[in-house]
Tab-separated table of C-alpha atoms in Angstrom:
chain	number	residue	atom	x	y	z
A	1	UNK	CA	99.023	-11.656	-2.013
A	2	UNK	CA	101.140	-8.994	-3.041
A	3	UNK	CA	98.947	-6.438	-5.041
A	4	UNK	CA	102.800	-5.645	-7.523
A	5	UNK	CA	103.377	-9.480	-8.137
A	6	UNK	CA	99.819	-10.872	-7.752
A	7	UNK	CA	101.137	-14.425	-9.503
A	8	UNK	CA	103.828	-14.549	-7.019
A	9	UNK	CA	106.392	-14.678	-9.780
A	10	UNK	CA	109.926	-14.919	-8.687
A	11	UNK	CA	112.244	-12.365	-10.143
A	12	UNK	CA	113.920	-14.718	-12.638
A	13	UNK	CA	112.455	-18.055	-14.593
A	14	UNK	CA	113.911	-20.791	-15.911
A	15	UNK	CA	113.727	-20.252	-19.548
A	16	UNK	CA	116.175	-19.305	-22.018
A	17	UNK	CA	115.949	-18.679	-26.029
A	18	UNK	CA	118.939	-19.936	-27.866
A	19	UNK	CA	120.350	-19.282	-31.530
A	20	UNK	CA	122.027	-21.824	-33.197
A	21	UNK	CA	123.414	-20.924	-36.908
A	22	UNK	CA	124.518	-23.666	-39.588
A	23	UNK	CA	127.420	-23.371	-42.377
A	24	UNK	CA	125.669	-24.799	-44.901
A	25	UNK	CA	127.344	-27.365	-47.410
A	26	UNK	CA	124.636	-26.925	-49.825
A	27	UNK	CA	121.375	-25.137	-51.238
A	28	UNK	CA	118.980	-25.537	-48.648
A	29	UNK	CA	115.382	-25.044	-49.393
A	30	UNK	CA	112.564	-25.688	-46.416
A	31	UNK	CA	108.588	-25.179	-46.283
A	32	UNK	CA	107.011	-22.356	-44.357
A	33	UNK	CA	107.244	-22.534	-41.174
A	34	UNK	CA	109.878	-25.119	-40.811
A	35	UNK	CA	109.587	-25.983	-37.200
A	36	UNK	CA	108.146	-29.070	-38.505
A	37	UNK	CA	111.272	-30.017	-40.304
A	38	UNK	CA	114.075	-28.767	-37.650
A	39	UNK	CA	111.989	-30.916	-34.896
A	40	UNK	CA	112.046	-34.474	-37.184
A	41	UNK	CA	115.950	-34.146	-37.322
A	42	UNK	CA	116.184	-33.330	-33.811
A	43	UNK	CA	113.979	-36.029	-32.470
A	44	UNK	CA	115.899	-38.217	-34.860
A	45	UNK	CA	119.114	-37.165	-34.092
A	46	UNK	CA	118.764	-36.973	-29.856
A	47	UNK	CA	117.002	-40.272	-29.803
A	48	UNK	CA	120.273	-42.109	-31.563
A	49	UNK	CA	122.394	-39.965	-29.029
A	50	UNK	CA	120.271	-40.723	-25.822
A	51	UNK	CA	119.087	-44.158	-26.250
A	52	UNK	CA	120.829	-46.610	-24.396
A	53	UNK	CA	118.473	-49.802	-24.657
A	54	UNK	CA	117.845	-49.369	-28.437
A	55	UNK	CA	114.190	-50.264	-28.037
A	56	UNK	CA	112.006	-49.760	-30.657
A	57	UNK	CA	109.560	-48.076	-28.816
A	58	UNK	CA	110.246	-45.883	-25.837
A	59	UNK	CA	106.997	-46.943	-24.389
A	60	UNK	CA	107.856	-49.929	-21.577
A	61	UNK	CA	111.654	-49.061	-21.546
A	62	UNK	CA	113.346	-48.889	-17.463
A	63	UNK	CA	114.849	-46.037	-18.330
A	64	UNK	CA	111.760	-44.174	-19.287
A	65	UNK	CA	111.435	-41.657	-16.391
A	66	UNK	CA	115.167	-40.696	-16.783
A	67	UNK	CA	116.444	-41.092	-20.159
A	68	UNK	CA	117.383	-37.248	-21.476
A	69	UNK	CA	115.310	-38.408	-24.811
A	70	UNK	CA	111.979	-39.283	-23.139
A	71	UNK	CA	112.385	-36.065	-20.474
A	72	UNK	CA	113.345	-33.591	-23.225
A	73	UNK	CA	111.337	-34.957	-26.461
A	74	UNK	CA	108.959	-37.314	-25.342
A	75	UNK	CA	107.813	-36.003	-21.822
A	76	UNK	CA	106.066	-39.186	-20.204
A	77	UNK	CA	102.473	-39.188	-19.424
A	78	UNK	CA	101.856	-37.391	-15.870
A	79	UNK	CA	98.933	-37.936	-13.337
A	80	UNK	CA	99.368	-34.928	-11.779
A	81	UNK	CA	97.915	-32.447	-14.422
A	82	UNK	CA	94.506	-32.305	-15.587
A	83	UNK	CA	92.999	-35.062	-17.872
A	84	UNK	CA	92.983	-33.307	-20.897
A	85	UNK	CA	97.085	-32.806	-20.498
A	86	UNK	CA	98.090	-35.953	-18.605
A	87	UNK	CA	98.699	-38.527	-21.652
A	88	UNK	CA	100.561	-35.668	-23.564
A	89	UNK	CA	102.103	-33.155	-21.212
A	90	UNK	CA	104.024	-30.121	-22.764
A	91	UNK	CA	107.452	-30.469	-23.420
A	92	UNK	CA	110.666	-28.149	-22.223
A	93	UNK	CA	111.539	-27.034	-25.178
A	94	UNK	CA	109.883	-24.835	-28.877
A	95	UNK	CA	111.661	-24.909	-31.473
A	96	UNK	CA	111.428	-20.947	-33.796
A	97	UNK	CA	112.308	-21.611	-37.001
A	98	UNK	CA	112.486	-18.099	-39.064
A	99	UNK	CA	109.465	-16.404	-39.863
A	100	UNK	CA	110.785	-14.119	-42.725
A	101	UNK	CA	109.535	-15.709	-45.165
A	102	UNK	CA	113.157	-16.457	-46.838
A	103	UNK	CA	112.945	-20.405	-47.589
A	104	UNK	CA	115.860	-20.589	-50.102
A	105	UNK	CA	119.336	-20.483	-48.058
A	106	UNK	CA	122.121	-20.659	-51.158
A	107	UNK	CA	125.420	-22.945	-50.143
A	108	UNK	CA	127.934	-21.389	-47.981
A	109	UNK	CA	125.471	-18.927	-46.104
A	110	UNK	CA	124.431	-19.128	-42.725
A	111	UNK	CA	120.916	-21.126	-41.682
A	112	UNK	CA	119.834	-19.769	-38.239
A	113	UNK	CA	116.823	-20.829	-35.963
A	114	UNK	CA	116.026	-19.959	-32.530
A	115	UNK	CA	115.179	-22.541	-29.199
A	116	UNK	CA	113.305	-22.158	-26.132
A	117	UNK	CA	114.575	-23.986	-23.508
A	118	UNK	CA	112.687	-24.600	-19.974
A	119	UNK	CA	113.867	-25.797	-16.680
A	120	UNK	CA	115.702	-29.203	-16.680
A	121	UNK	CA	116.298	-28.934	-20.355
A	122	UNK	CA	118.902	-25.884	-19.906
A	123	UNK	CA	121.163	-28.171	-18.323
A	124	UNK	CA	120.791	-30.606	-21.549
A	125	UNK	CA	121.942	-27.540	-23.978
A	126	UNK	CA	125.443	-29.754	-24.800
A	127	UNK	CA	123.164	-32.742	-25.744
A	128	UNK	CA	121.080	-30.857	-27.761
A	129	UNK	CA	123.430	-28.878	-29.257
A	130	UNK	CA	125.053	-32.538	-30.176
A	131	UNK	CA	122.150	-33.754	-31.264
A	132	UNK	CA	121.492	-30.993	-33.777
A	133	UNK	CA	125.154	-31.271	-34.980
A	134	UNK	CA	124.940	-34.546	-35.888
A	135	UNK	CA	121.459	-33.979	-37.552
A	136	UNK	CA	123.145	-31.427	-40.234
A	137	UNK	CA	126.389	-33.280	-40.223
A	138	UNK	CA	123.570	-35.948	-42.149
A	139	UNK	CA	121.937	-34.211	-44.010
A	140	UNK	CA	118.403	-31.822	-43.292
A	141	UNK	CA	115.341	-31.973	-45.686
A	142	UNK	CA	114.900	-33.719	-48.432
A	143	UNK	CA	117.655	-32.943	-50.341
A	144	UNK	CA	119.538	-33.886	-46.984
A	145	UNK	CA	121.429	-31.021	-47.054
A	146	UNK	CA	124.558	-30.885	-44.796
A	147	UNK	CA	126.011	-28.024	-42.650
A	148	UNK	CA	128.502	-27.795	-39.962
A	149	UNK	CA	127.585	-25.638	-36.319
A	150	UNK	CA	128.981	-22.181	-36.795
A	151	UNK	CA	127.856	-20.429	-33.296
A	152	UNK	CA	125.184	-20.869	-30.526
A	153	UNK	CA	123.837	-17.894	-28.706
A	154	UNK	CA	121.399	-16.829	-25.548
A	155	UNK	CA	119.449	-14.694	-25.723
A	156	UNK	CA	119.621	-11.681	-22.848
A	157	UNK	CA	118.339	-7.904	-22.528
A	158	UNK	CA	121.012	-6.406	-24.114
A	159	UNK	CA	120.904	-9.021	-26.905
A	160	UNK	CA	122.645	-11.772	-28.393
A	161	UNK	CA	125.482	-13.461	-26.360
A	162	UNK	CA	127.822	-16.057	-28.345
A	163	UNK	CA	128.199	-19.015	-26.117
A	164	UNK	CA	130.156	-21.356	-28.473
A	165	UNK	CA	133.902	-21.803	-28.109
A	166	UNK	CA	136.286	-24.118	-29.900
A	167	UNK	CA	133.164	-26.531	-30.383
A	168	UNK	CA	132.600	-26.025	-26.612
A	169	UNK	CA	130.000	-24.343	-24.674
A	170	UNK	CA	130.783	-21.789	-21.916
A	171	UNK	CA	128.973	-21.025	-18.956
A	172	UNK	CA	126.273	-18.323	-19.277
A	173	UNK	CA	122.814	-17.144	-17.791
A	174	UNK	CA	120.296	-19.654	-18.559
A	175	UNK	CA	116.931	-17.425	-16.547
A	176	UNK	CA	114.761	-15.043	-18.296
A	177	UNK	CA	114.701	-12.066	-16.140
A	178	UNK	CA	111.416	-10.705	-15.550
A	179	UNK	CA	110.673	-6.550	-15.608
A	180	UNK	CA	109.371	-4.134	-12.775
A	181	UNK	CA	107.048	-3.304	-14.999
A	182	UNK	CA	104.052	-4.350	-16.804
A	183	UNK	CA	101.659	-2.211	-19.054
A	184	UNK	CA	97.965	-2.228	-18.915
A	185	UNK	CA	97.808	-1.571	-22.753
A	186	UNK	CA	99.221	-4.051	-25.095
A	187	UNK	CA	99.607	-5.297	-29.001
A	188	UNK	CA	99.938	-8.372	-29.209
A	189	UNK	CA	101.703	-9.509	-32.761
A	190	UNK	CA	101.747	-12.803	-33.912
A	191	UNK	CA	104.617	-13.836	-35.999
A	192	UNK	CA	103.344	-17.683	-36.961
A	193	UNK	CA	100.257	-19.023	-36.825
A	194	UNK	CA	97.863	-18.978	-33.642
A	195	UNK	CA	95.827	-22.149	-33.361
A	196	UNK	CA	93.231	-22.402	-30.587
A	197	UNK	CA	90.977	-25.140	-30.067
A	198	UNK	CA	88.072	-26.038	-27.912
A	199	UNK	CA	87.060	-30.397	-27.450
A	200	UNK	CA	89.409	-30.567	-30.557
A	201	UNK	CA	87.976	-28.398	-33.127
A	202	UNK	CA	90.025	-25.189	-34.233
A	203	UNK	CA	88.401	-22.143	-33.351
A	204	UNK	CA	88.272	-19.873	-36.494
A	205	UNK	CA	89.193	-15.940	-36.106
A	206	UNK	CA	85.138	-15.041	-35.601
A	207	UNK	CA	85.260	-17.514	-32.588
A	208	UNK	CA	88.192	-16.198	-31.207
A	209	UNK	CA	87.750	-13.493	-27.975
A	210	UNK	CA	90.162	-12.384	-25.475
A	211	UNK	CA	88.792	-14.549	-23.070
A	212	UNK	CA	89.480	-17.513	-24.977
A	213	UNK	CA	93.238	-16.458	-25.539
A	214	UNK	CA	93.574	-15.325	-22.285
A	215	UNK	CA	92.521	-18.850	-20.491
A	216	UNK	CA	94.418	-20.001	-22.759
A	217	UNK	CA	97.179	-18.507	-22.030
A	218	UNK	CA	97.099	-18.935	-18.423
A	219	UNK	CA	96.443	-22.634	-18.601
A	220	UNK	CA	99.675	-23.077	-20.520
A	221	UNK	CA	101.589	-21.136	-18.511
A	222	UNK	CA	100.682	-22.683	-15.112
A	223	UNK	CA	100.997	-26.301	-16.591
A	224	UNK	CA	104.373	-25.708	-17.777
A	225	UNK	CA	105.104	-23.696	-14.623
A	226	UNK	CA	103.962	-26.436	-12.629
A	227	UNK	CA	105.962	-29.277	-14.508
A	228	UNK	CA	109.063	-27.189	-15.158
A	229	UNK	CA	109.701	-24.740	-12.011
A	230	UNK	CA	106.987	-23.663	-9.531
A	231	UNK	CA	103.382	-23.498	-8.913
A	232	UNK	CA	101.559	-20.085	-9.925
A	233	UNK	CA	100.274	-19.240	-6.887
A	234	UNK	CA	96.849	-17.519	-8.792
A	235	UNK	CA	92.944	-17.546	-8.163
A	236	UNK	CA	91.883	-19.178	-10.706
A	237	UNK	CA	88.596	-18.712	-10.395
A	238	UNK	CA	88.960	-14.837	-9.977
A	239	UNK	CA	91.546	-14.558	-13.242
A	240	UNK	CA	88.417	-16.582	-15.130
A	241	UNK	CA	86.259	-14.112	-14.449
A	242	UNK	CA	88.731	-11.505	-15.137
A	243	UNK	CA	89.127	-12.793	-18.977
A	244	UNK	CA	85.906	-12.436	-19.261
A	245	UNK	CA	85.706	-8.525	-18.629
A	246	UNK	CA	88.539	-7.961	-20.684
A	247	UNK	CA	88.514	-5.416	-23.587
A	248	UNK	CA	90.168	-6.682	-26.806
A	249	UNK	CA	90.179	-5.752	-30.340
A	250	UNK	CA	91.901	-7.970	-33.196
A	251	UNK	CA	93.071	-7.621	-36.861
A	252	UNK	CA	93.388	-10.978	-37.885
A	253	UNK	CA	93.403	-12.966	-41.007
A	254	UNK	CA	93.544	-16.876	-41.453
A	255	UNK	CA	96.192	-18.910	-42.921
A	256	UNK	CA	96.640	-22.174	-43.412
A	257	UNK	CA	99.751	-24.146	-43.540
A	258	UNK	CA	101.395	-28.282	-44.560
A	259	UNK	CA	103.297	-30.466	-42.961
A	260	UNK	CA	104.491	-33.869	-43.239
A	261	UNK	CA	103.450	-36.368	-40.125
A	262	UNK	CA	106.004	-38.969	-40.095
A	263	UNK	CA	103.806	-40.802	-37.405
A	264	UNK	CA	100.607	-40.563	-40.294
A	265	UNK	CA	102.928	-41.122	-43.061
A	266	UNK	CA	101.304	-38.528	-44.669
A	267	UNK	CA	100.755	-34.600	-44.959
A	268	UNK	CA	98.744	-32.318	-43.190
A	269	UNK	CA	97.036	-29.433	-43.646
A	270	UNK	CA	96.543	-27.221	-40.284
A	271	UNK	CA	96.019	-23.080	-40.194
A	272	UNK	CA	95.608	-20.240	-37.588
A	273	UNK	CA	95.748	-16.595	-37.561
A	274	UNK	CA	98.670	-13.906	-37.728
A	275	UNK	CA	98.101	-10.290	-37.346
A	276	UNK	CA	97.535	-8.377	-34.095
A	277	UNK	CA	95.058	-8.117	-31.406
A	278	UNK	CA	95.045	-4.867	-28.748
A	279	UNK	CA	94.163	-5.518	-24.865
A	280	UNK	CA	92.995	-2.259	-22.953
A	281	UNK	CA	93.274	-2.039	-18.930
A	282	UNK	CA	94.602	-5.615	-18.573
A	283	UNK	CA	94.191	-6.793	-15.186
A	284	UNK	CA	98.472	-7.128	-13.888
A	285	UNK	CA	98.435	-10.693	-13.446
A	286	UNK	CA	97.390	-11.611	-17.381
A	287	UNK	CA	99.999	-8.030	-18.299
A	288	UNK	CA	102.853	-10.753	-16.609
A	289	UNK	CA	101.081	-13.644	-18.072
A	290	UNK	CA	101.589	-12.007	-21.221
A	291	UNK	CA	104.817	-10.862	-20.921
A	292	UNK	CA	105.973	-14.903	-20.267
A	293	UNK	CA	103.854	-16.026	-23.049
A	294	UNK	CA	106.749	-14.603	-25.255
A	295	UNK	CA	108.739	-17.140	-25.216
A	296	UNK	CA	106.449	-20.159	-24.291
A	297	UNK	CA	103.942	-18.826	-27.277
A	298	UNK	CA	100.622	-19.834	-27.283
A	299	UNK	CA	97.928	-22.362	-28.584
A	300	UNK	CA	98.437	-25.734	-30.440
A	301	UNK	CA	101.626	-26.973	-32.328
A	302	UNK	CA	103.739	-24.455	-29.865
A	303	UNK	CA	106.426	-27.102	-30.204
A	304	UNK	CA	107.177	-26.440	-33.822
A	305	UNK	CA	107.014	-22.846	-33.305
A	306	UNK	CA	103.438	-21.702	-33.657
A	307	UNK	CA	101.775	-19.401	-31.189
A	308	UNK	CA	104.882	-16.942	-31.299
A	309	UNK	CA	103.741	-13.417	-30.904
A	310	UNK	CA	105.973	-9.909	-29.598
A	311	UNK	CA	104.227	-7.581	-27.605
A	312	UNK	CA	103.770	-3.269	-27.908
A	313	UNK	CA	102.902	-1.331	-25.453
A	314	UNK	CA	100.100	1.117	-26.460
């Protein structure tokens, strides 16, 4: 093991943030944190794109293990991870809806949101891009208001990149180049809500510990890194007991949030906790863990954008 990369990390990954911004037609108006929302339309929108059998359900379609929708939206069930993960294994892609609190966009003015993309689901970008064209070209929310893709960027070190021209997308980096450098001392800020859980019951803030977030953390991160690139090649058993001698301190509050579950036809009411939380003399492998966990966030309901955090060095 090399005592500098102790995870074995390679010097790039394949993950890549993209911006996409919308000309809107209209006066939109969205909930808080309207991951929720922008993932309906998508799903919507890339399963009429991506479907070729037109089966009501994707379950017992042939094209299951192949079909862009099922790999990208609706990642099949996989043996391979634990049992806890195998039925619903995490997808390649969060969506970051804007957490400025702004939810009233007037007509005319440009609607902008931010996705993660992993792995295989780079290579999809012109689908997806598609599939979120036609999903404004119909109409968003539910005043199903229209707007018309103005630009898509990536995200690199020196900032935003356009990638869109004349409706076309041109080749660009799609890795997430990793630092020499991690620090020991970190702020962790959390931008939307964080939602742990233990056997299915939300953890509230006096619950939460860094060893909690941390194994947390790393279990997400080797899943996806398992499904989506390469093994961590990690101890497990010594980064457990690592977590547990961590030193953390938090500022956190609790709030809860709504949305609407089209699968329970009705809404529901969910909540985590924003604010910060300090880690002193972090071990290097959970300071690159960390550092990662930026753009694959953290916790439940990642997918929608929850779990997003930005770290400080301190």
């Amino acid at each position: 093991m090399n005592p500098a990369n102790p995870l074995n990390l390679p010097a790039e990954l394949p993950i890549a943030r993209y911006r996409f911004s919308f000309l809107l037609a209209d006066a939109l108006n969205l909930p808080p944190y309207a991951g929720s929302t922008l993932r309906g339309v998508f799903g919507h929108a890339l399963r009429r794109a991506a479907c070729m059998t037109r089966q009501k359900e994707c379950s017992g379609c042939p094209l299951l293990e192949t079909c862009p929708y099922s790999r990208i939206f609706a990642t099949p069930p996989n043996m391979l991870l634990n049992k806890s993960q195998q039925q619903h294994p995490p997808q390649p892609y969060i969506i970051e809806a804007p957490a400025d609190g702004i939810r009233h966009y007037p007509a005319g003015s440009l609607y902008s949101f931010e996705m993660v993309l992993i792995g295989y689901a780079r290579m999809q970008l012109p689908l997806i891009a598609y599939a979120f064209r036609e999903a404004f070209e119909y109409g968003i929310g539910k005043d199903r208001v229209c707007g018309s893709l103005a630009d898509i960027a990536v995200e690199q070190a020196e900032g935003w990149q356009s990638v869109y021209r004349q409706q076309a997308i041109i080749p660009h980096p799609q890795n997430l180049i990793l630092p020499d450098h991690y620090p020991a001392n970190l702020m962790l800020e959390f931008h939307t809500p964080l939602r742990l859980q233990q056997q299915g019951s939300a953890l509230g803030i006096r619950r939460l510990n860094g060893d909690i977030l941390l194994g947390q953390l790393l279990r997400r991160i080797s899943t996806l890194a398992a499904l989506y690139w390469q093994p961590l090649q990690a101890d497990y058993a010594a980064l457990t007991a690592a977590a547990k001698q961590t030193v953390s301190q938090q500022e956190l509050h609790w709030q809860d949030w709504t949305r609407y579950s089209s699968r329970q036809q009705q809404p529901m009411t969910l909540g985590g906790a924003l604010g910060t939380w300090q880690f002193t003399d972090l071990p290097l492998s959970f300071s690159q863990l960390l550092h990662i966990g930026q753009w694959l966030h953290i916790g439940k309901e990642t997918v929608f954008g929850h779990g997003r955090y930005t770290l400080k060095e301190c």
